[in-house]
Amino acid sequence: MQSSSNSRLLYLDWMRGLAALIMLVGHTFHSFTRIDLRDSGPYMLSQFIGGMPPAIFLFLTGVTLAFLMDGRQRKGLPPAACVAEALRRAGYLLAIAFLFRLQLWLFGLPKSPWTDLLRVDILNSMALAAAVMGPLALLRTAQRVRAAAALGLGIAVAAPLVSQLDWSMAPALLKAYLAPDYASFGFFPWAAFLAFGLSAGSLVRLSRPEQMERTMQWAALTGTGLIAGGNFFGSLPYSLYIKSDFWLDSPALILIKLGVIFWLAAFAYLWTHAAPAASWSWIRQLGTTSLLVYWAHVELVYGRWFWAWKENLTLAQVAIASLAVVALMLALSTAKTWWQNNGAPPAAVQWLMARRLPAPRRVSGD
């Protein structure tokens, strides 16, 4: 979810930042809105759009994993070493996931049960998906484009079938990691987004700089087709599956979200390349520290800090609280960047200083 490379692709950070912004607003509405107001349009819209950030984060994790695999191959590492590197990345994600759950559990004592330590969050889903797809590092980058796309489609198609399995005898933790569930981020269907990101990232690595504009045009066109196709198949009165929940495990929903991600990628590329190279973007700033923003806001919004506000605010009050949370996370993100730069002025400050009006000149004789 975070990259420290000096050659980072700015539009990927912008996408992360947009996902973080939607996540902050959606979680604030989810935590603080009064129960009797949860049928209102603003709340429903916040939760509907709020279903996109996990898919975007997983997709972008797949993109960065593709960059890692391709980069190691370009350095001449043997295939086994490339797989080991991908598995180390998965292990890092899993370690962060458990540290995240441990911190939330400790801060919630004595009311937090020990089972909270085993909850399968999006970081756990990232780790498992990255580990499963690590062997794709054995393939060449061009081969990985097709293999990862096929794997993502297979995961999406298999999700309703996994839901139909009898999980009554399986350990609860195994079910949480694998099966579709509203309470967790199971491998089916969420890992499909990481696989699609792995395919897209591999394609980006094969594209020369002068080809990127055409690549993004095709991304927008493909996204339109995925949205239209997913909506068409999701609206059919019959289904190939005995049972399928559209909002939980439907392949049509996966394709629609993937189409939206492609559209966002094309828009982010256009937006960031149209802006001056030295311009500062507060959305991109959130994206450069998305892991910190994710970690801190969950404790802030769902922790005990503002327990008196939980499910107790009007829509107007929640909107103000959302702005406050976004501003606080932006300040935290900027502070982290300042610390990483060894005390150099943050990009936001440099951007403001560059736009100061020049002081008026003194006229002779004044």
CSV table of C-alpha atoms in Angstrom, one decimal:
chain,number,residue,atom,x,y,z
A,1,MET,CA,0.0,0.0,0.0
A,2,GLN,CA,3.0,2.3,0.2
A,3,SER,CA,6.0,2.8,-2.1
A,4,SER,CA,9.1,4.8,-1.2
A,5,SER,CA,10.7,4.7,-4.7
A,6,ASN,CA,11.9,7.9,-6.1
A,7,SER,CA,10.6,6.8,-9.5
A,8,ARG,CA,7.1,6.1,-8.2
A,9,LEU,CA,4.3,6.5,-10.7
A,10,LEU,CA,2.4,9.6,-9.6
A,11,TYR,CA,-1.0,8.4,-10.9
A,12,LEU,CA,-0.8,5.3,-8.7
A,13,ASP,CA,-0.3,7.4,-5.6
A,14,TRP,CA,-3.2,9.6,-6.7
A,15,MET,CA,-5.4,6.5,-7.0
A,16,ARG,CA,-4.3,5.3,-3.5
A,17,GLY,CA,-5.1,8.8,-2.2
A,18,LEU,CA,-8.6,8.8,-3.7
A,19,ALA,CA,-9.3,5.4,-2.2
A,20,ALA,CA,-8.1,6.6,1.2
A,21,LEU,CA,-10.3,9.7,0.9
A,22,ILE,CA,-13.4,7.6,0.1
A,23,MET,CA,-12.4,5.2,2.9
A,24,LEU,CA,-12.1,7.9,5.5
A,25,VAL,CA,-15.5,9.4,4.6
A,26,GLY,CA,-17.3,6.0,4.4
A,27,HIS,CA,-15.9,4.7,7.7
A,28,THR,CA,-16.7,8.0,9.5
A,29,PHE,CA,-20.3,7.8,8.3
A,30,HIS,CA,-20.5,4.1,9.2
A,31,SER,CA,-19.2,4.7,12.8
A,32,PHE,CA,-21.0,7.9,13.8
A,33,THR,CA,-24.3,8.1,11.9
A,34,ARG,CA,-27.5,7.6,14.0
A,35,ILE,CA,-29.2,4.3,13.4
A,36,ASP,CA,-32.5,6.0,12.4
A,37,LEU,CA,-30.7,7.9,9.6
A,38,ARG,CA,-29.1,4.9,7.9
A,39,ASP,CA,-31.8,4.7,5.3
A,40,SER,CA,-31.1,8.2,4.1
A,41,GLY,CA,-29.5,9.0,0.7
A,42,PRO,CA,-26.2,10.4,2.0
A,43,TYR,CA,-25.5,7.5,4.2
A,44,MET,CA,-26.4,4.9,1.6
A,45,LEU,CA,-24.2,6.7,-1.0
A,46,SER,CA,-21.3,6.8,1.4
A,47,GLN,CA,-21.5,3.1,2.0
A,48,PHE,CA,-22.1,2.2,-1.7
A,49,ILE,CA,-19.0,4.2,-2.9
A,50,GLY,CA,-17.2,2.9,0.2
A,51,GLY,CA,-17.1,-0.5,-1.3
A,52,MET,CA,-14.5,0.6,-3.8
A,53,PRO,CA,-11.4,1.3,-1.6
A,54,PRO,CA,-10.6,-2.3,-0.7
A,55,ALA,CA,-10.7,-3.3,-4.3
A,56,ILE,CA,-8.5,-0.4,-5.3
A,57,PHE,CA,-6.0,-1.2,-2.6
A,58,LEU,CA,-5.8,-4.8,-3.5
A,59,PHE,CA,-5.5,-4.0,-7.2
A,60,LEU,CA,-2.6,-1.5,-6.6
A,61,THR,CA,-0.9,-4.1,-4.3
A,62,GLY,CA,-1.0,-6.4,-7.3
A,63,VAL,CA,0.5,-3.6,-9.5
A,64,THR,CA,3.4,-3.1,-7.1
A,65,LEU,CA,3.9,-6.8,-6.8
A,66,ALA,CA,4.2,-7.0,-10.6
A,67,PHE,CA,6.8,-4.2,-10.5
A,68,LEU,CA,8.8,-6.1,-7.9
A,69,MET,CA,8.7,-9.4,-9.9
A,70,ASP,CA,9.7,-7.6,-13.2
A,71,GLY,CA,12.4,-5.6,-11.4
A,72,ARG,CA,14.0,-8.6,-9.9
A,73,GLN,CA,14.0,-10.4,-13.3
A,74,ARG,CA,15.6,-7.4,-15.0
A,75,LYS,CA,18.4,-7.6,-12.4
A,76,GLY,CA,19.1,-11.2,-13.4
A,77,LEU,CA,17.9,-12.9,-10.3
A,78,PRO,CA,17.1,-16.6,-10.7
A,79,PRO,CA,13.4,-17.6,-10.8
A,80,ALA,CA,13.6,-19.2,-7.3
A,81,ALA,CA,15.0,-16.0,-5.9
A,82,CYS,CA,12.2,-13.9,-7.5
A,83,VAL,CA,9.6,-16.2,-6.0
A,84,ALA,CA,11.3,-15.9,-2.6
A,85,GLU,CA,11.2,-12.1,-2.9
A,86,ALA,CA,7.5,-12.1,-3.6
A,87,LEU,CA,6.9,-14.4,-0.6
A,88,ARG,CA,8.9,-12.1,1.6
A,89,ARG,CA,6.6,-9.3,0.5
A,90,ALA,CA,3.6,-11.4,1.4
A,91,GLY,CA,5.2,-12.2,4.8
A,92,TYR,CA,5.8,-8.5,5.4
A,93,LEU,CA,2.1,-7.8,4.7
A,94,LEU,CA,1.0,-10.6,7.1
A,95,ALA,CA,3.3,-9.2,9.8
A,96,ILE,CA,1.8,-5.8,9.4
A,97,ALA,CA,-1.7,-7.3,9.5
A,98,PHE,CA,-1.0,-9.0,12.9
A,99,LEU,CA,0.6,-5.9,14.4
A,100,PHE,CA,-2.4,-3.9,13.3
A,101,ARG,CA,-4.8,-6.3,15.0
A,102,LEU,CA,-2.6,-6.5,18.1
A,103,GLN,CA,-2.6,-2.7,18.5
A,104,LEU,CA,-6.4,-2.5,18.1
A,105,TRP,CA,-6.8,-5.3,20.7
A,106,LEU,CA,-4.4,-3.8,23.2
A,107,PHE,CA,-6.1,-0.3,22.9
A,108,GLY,CA,-9.5,-2.0,23.3
A,109,LEU,CA,-8.7,-3.8,26.6
A,110,PRO,CA,-10.4,-4.9,28.7
A,111,LYS,CA,-13.5,-5.0,26.5
A,112,SER,CA,-11.8,-6.4,23.4
A,113,PRO,CA,-12.0,-10.3,23.1
A,114,TRP,CA,-8.9,-12.2,22.1
A,115,THR,CA,-10.6,-13.5,19.0
A,116,ASP,CA,-10.2,-9.9,17.6
A,117,LEU,CA,-6.6,-10.9,17.0
A,118,LEU,CA,-7.6,-13.4,14.4
A,119,ARG,CA,-10.0,-11.2,12.5
A,120,VAL,CA,-9.3,-11.3,8.7
A,121,ASP,CA,-8.9,-7.8,7.5
A,122,ILE,CA,-7.8,-6.4,4.1
A,123,LEU,CA,-4.1,-6.7,5.1
A,124,ASN,CA,-4.6,-10.4,5.8
A,125,SER,CA,-6.3,-10.8,2.4
A,126,MET,CA,-3.4,-9.0,0.7
A,127,ALA,CA,-0.9,-11.3,2.4
A,128,LEU,CA,-2.6,-14.5,1.4
A,129,ALA,CA,-3.2,-13.4,-2.2
A,130,ALA,CA,0.4,-12.2,-2.6
A,131,ALA,CA,1.7,-15.6,-1.2
A,132,VAL,CA,-0.6,-17.6,-3.5
A,133,MET,CA,0.5,-15.6,-6.6
A,134,GLY,CA,4.2,-15.6,-5.7
A,135,PRO,CA,5.0,-18.5,-8.0
A,136,LEU,CA,3.9,-16.4,-10.9
A,137,ALA,CA,7.4,-14.8,-10.6
A,138,LEU,CA,8.6,-17.9,-12.4
A,139,LEU,CA,7.0,-16.6,-15.6
A,140,ARG,CA,8.3,-13.9,-17.9
A,141,THR,CA,6.5,-10.6,-17.6
A,142,ALA,CA,4.6,-11.1,-20.9
A,143,GLN,CA,3.4,-14.5,-19.7
A,144,ARG,CA,2.4,-13.1,-16.3
A,145,VAL,CA,0.0,-10.6,-18.0
A,146,ARG,CA,-2.1,-13.5,-19.3
A,147,ALA,CA,-1.6,-15.9,-16.4
A,148,ALA,CA,-2.6,-13.4,-13.7
A,149,ALA,CA,-5.6,-12.2,-15.6
A,150,ALA,CA,-6.8,-15.8,-16.1
A,151,LEU,CA,-6.2,-16.4,-12.4
A,152,GLY,CA,-8.2,-13.4,-11.4
A,153,LEU,CA,-11.1,-14.4,-13.6
A,154,GLY,CA,-11.0,-17.9,-12.2
A,155,ILE,CA,-11.1,-16.6,-8.6
A,156,ALA,CA,-14.1,-14.4,-9.5
A,157,VAL,CA,-16.0,-17.2,-11.2
A,158,ALA,CA,-15.3,-19.7,-8.4
A,159,ALA,CA,-16.5,-17.3,-5.6
A,160,PRO,CA,-20.2,-18.3,-5.7
A,161,LEU,CA,-19.2,-22.0,-5.8
A,162,VAL,CA,-17.0,-21.5,-2.7
A,163,SER,CA,-20.0,-19.9,-1.0
A,164,GLN,CA,-22.1,-23.0,-1.7
A,165,LEU,CA,-19.6,-25.3,0.1
A,166,ASP,CA,-20.5,-26.8,3.5
A,167,TRP,CA,-18.2,-24.9,5.9
A,168,SER,CA,-19.9,-26.2,9.0
A,169,MET,CA,-17.1,-28.6,9.8
A,170,ALA,CA,-14.3,-26.3,8.8
A,171,PRO,CA,-12.4,-24.2,11.3
A,172,ALA,CA,-13.8,-20.7,11.6
A,173,LEU,CA,-10.4,-19.1,10.8
A,174,LEU,CA,-10.0,-21.2,7.6
A,175,LYS,CA,-13.5,-20.1,6.5
A,176,ALA,CA,-12.7,-16.5,7.2
A,177,TYR,CA,-9.6,-16.6,5.1
A,178,LEU,CA,-11.2,-18.4,2.1
A,179,ALA,CA,-15.0,-18.0,1.9
A,180,PRO,CA,-16.9,-15.0,0.9
A,181,ASP,CA,-18.3,-13.2,4.0
A,182,TYR,CA,-19.6,-9.8,4.8
A,183,ALA,CA,-17.6,-9.8,8.0
A,184,SER,CA,-14.1,-10.5,6.5
A,185,PHE,CA,-12.0,-10.2,3.3
A,186,GLY,CA,-11.9,-13.8,2.1
A,187,PHE,CA,-9.6,-15.0,-0.6
A,188,PHE,CA,-12.7,-15.5,-2.7
A,189,PRO,CA,-13.5,-13.1,-4.3
A,190,TRP,CA,-11.2,-10.4,-3.0
A,191,ALA,CA,-7.9,-11.9,-4.3
A,192,ALA,CA,-9.2,-11.5,-7.8
A,193,PHE,CA,-8.4,-7.8,-7.6
A,194,LEU,CA,-4.8,-8.4,-6.7
A,195,ALA,CA,-4.5,-10.9,-9.6
A,196,PHE,CA,-5.9,-8.3,-12.0
A,197,GLY,CA,-3.5,-5.7,-10.6
A,198,LEU,CA,-0.6,-8.1,-11.1
A,199,SER,CA,-1.7,-8.5,-14.7
A,200,ALA,CA,-2.1,-4.8,-15.2
A,201,GLY,CA,1.2,-3.9,-13.5
A,202,SER,CA,3.0,-6.4,-15.7
A,203,LEU,CA,1.5,-4.8,-18.8
A,204,VAL,CA,2.6,-1.4,-17.6
A,205,ARG,CA,6.1,-2.6,-17.2
A,206,LEU,CA,6.1,-3.8,-20.8
A,207,SER,CA,4.8,-0.5,-22.1
A,208,ARG,CA,7.3,2.2,-23.2
A,209,PRO,CA,6.8,5.7,-21.9
A,210,GLU,CA,5.5,6.9,-25.2
A,211,GLN,CA,2.9,4.1,-25.2
A,212,MET,CA,1.4,4.9,-21.8
A,213,GLU,CA,-1.1,7.4,-23.2
A,214,ARG,CA,-2.5,4.8,-25.6
A,215,THR,CA,-2.4,2.2,-22.8
A,216,MET,CA,-4.6,4.4,-20.6
A,217,GLN,CA,-7.0,5.0,-23.5
A,218,TRP,CA,-7.4,1.2,-23.8
A,219,ALA,CA,-7.8,1.0,-20.0
A,220,ALA,CA,-10.7,3.4,-20.2
A,221,LEU,CA,-12.2,1.6,-23.1
A,222,THR,CA,-11.8,-1.8,-21.4
A,223,GLY,CA,-13.3,-0.4,-18.2
A,224,THR,CA,-16.4,0.7,-20.1
A,225,GLY,CA,-16.8,-2.8,-21.5
A,226,LEU,CA,-16.4,-4.4,-18.1
A,227,ILE,CA,-18.9,-2.1,-16.5
A,228,ALA,CA,-21.5,-2.6,-19.3
A,229,GLY,CA,-20.8,-6.4,-19.4
A,230,GLY,CA,-21.0,-6.8,-15.7
A,231,ASN,CA,-24.2,-4.9,-15.4
A,232,PHE,CA,-25.7,-6.9,-18.3
A,233,PHE,CA,-24.9,-10.3,-16.8
A,234,GLY,CA,-25.7,-9.2,-13.3
A,235,SER,CA,-29.2,-8.2,-14.5
A,236,LEU,CA,-30.1,-11.4,-16.2
A,237,PRO,CA,-33.2,-13.2,-14.7
A,238,TYR,CA,-31.3,-16.5,-14.7
A,239,SER,CA,-27.9,-17.6,-13.4
A,240,LEU,CA,-25.3,-20.4,-14.0
A,241,TYR,CA,-25.1,-20.7,-10.2
A,242,ILE,CA,-27.6,-22.4,-7.9
A,243,LYS,CA,-27.1,-19.5,-5.5
A,244,SER,CA,-25.2,-16.3,-5.7
A,245,ASP,CA,-25.3,-13.0,-3.7
A,246,PHE,CA,-24.6,-10.1,-6.0
A,247,TRP,CA,-23.2,-7.9,-3.3
A,248,LEU,CA,-21.0,-10.7,-1.8
A,249,ASP,CA,-19.7,-13.1,-4.4
A,250,SER,CA,-21.0,-12.2,-7.9
A,251,PRO,CA,-18.4,-12.3,-10.7
A,252,ALA,CA,-20.5,-9.5,-12.3
A,253,LEU,CA,-19.8,-7.2,-9.4
A,254,ILE,CA,-16.1,-8.0,-9.6
A,255,LEU,CA,-16.0,-7.0,-13.2
A,256,ILE,CA,-18.0,-3.8,-12.6
A,257,LYS,CA,-15.5,-2.8,-9.9
A,258,LEU,CA,-12.6,-3.7,-12.1
A,259,GLY,CA,-14.0,-1.5,-14.8
A,260,VAL,CA,-14.3,1.4,-12.4
A,261,ILE,CA,-10.7,0.9,-11.3
A,262,PHE,CA,-9.6,1.0,-15.0
A,263,TRP,CA,-11.5,4.2,-15.4
A,264,LEU,CA,-9.9,5.7,-12.3
A,265,ALA,CA,-6.5,4.7,-13.5
A,266,ALA,CA,-7.0,6.5,-16.9
A,267,PHE,CA,-8.4,9.5,-15.1
A,268,ALA,CA,-5.6,9.6,-12.6
A,269,TYR,CA,-3.0,9.3,-15.3
A,270,LEU,CA,-4.6,12.2,-17.2
A,271,TRP,CA,-5.0,14.3,-14.1
A,272,THR,CA,-1.4,13.9,-12.8
A,273,HIS,CA,0.2,14.4,-16.2
A,274,ALA,CA,-1.8,17.5,-16.9
A,275,ALA,CA,-0.7,19.1,-13.6
A,276,PRO,CA,2.7,20.8,-13.4
A,277,ALA,CA,5.5,18.5,-12.4
A,278,ALA,CA,6.3,20.3,-9.2
A,279,SER,CA,2.6,20.8,-8.1
A,280,TRP,CA,1.6,19.4,-4.7
A,281,SER,CA,-1.6,17.3,-4.5
A,282,TRP,CA,-3.3,16.6,-1.2
A,283,ILE,CA,-5.0,13.5,-2.6
A,284,ARG,CA,-1.6,12.1,-3.8
A,285,GLN,CA,-0.1,13.0,-0.4
A,286,LEU,CA,-2.7,10.7,1.3
A,287,GLY,CA,-1.7,8.0,-1.2
A,288,THR,CA,2.0,8.1,-0.4
A,289,THR,CA,1.2,7.2,3.2
A,290,SER,CA,-1.9,5.1,2.7
A,291,LEU,CA,-0.9,2.4,5.2
A,292,LEU,CA,-0.4,5.0,8.0
A,293,VAL,CA,-3.6,6.7,7.1
A,294,TYR,CA,-5.5,3.4,7.2
A,295,TRP,CA,-3.9,2.3,10.5
A,296,ALA,CA,-4.5,5.6,12.3
A,297,HIS,CA,-8.0,6.3,11.1
A,298,VAL,CA,-9.3,2.9,12.2
A,299,GLU,CA,-8.2,3.5,15.7
A,300,LEU,CA,-9.6,7.1,15.6
A,301,VAL,CA,-13.0,6.3,14.1
A,302,TYR,CA,-13.7,2.8,15.6
A,303,GLY,CA,-11.7,3.0,18.8
A,304,ARG,CA,-12.8,4.4,22.1
A,305,TRP,CA,-11.6,7.9,21.5
A,306,PHE,CA,-15.0,9.3,20.5
A,307,TRP,CA,-17.3,6.6,21.9
A,308,ALA,CA,-19.9,9.2,22.9
A,309,TRP,CA,-20.4,10.0,19.2
A,310,LYS,CA,-20.8,6.4,18.0
A,311,GLU,CA,-24.1,6.1,16.2
A,312,ASN,CA,-25.2,9.3,17.7
A,313,LEU,CA,-24.6,12.1,15.1
A,314,THR,CA,-26.9,13.7,12.5
A,315,LEU,CA,-25.9,13.7,8.9
A,316,ALA,CA,-24.6,17.3,9.0
A,317,GLN,CA,-22.6,16.5,12.1
A,318,VAL,CA,-21.1,13.4,10.5
A,319,ALA,CA,-20.2,15.5,7.4
A,320,ILE,CA,-18.3,17.9,9.6
A,321,ALA,CA,-16.6,15.0,11.4
A,322,SER,CA,-15.6,13.5,8.1
A,323,LEU,CA,-13.9,16.8,7.1
A,324,ALA,CA,-12.1,16.8,10.4
A,325,VAL,CA,-10.9,13.2,10.0
A,326,VAL,CA,-9.6,13.9,6.5
A,327,ALA,CA,-7.8,17.1,7.7
A,328,LEU,CA,-6.2,15.3,10.6
A,329,MET,CA,-5.1,12.3,8.4
A,330,LEU,CA,-3.7,14.8,5.9
A,331,ALA,CA,-1.7,16.5,8.6
A,332,LEU,CA,-0.4,13.2,9.9
A,333,SER,CA,0.6,12.2,6.4
A,334,THR,CA,2.4,15.5,5.8
A,335,ALA,CA,4.2,15.2,9.1
A,336,LYS,CA,5.4,11.7,8.2
A,337,THR,CA,6.7,12.9,4.9
A,338,TRP,CA,8.5,15.8,6.6
A,339,TRP,CA,10.1,13.4,9.1
A,340,GLN,CA,11.2,11.1,6.2
A,341,ASN,CA,12.8,14.1,4.4
A,342,ASN,CA,15.0,14.8,7.5
A,343,GLY,CA,13.3,18.1,8.3
A,344,ALA,CA,13.0,19.4,4.8
A,345,PRO,CA,9.8,21.5,4.3
A,346,PRO,CA,6.9,19.2,3.3
A,347,ALA,CA,5.7,19.4,-0.3
A,348,ALA,CA,2.6,21.2,0.8
A,349,VAL,CA,4.6,24.0,2.4
A,350,GLN,CA,7.0,24.2,-0.6
A,351,TRP,CA,3.9,24.5,-2.9
A,352,LEU,CA,2.5,27.3,-0.8
A,353,MET,CA,5.8,29.1,-0.6
A,354,ALA,CA,6.3,28.9,-4.4
A,355,ARG,CA,3.0,30.7,-4.8
A,356,ARG,CA,3.6,33.6,-2.5
A,357,LEU,CA,3.1,37.0,-4.1
A,358,PRO,CA,6.4,38.9,-4.4
A,359,ALA,CA,6.9,41.8,-2.0
A,360,PRO,CA,6.2,45.2,-3.4
A,361,ARG,CA,9.3,47.1,-4.6
A,362,ARG,CA,10.4,50.2,-2.9
A,363,VAL,CA,10.2,53.3,-5.1
A,364,SER,CA,13.1,55.8,-5.0
A,365,GLY,CA,12.2,58.7,-2.8
A,366,ASP,CA,9.6,56.9,-0.6
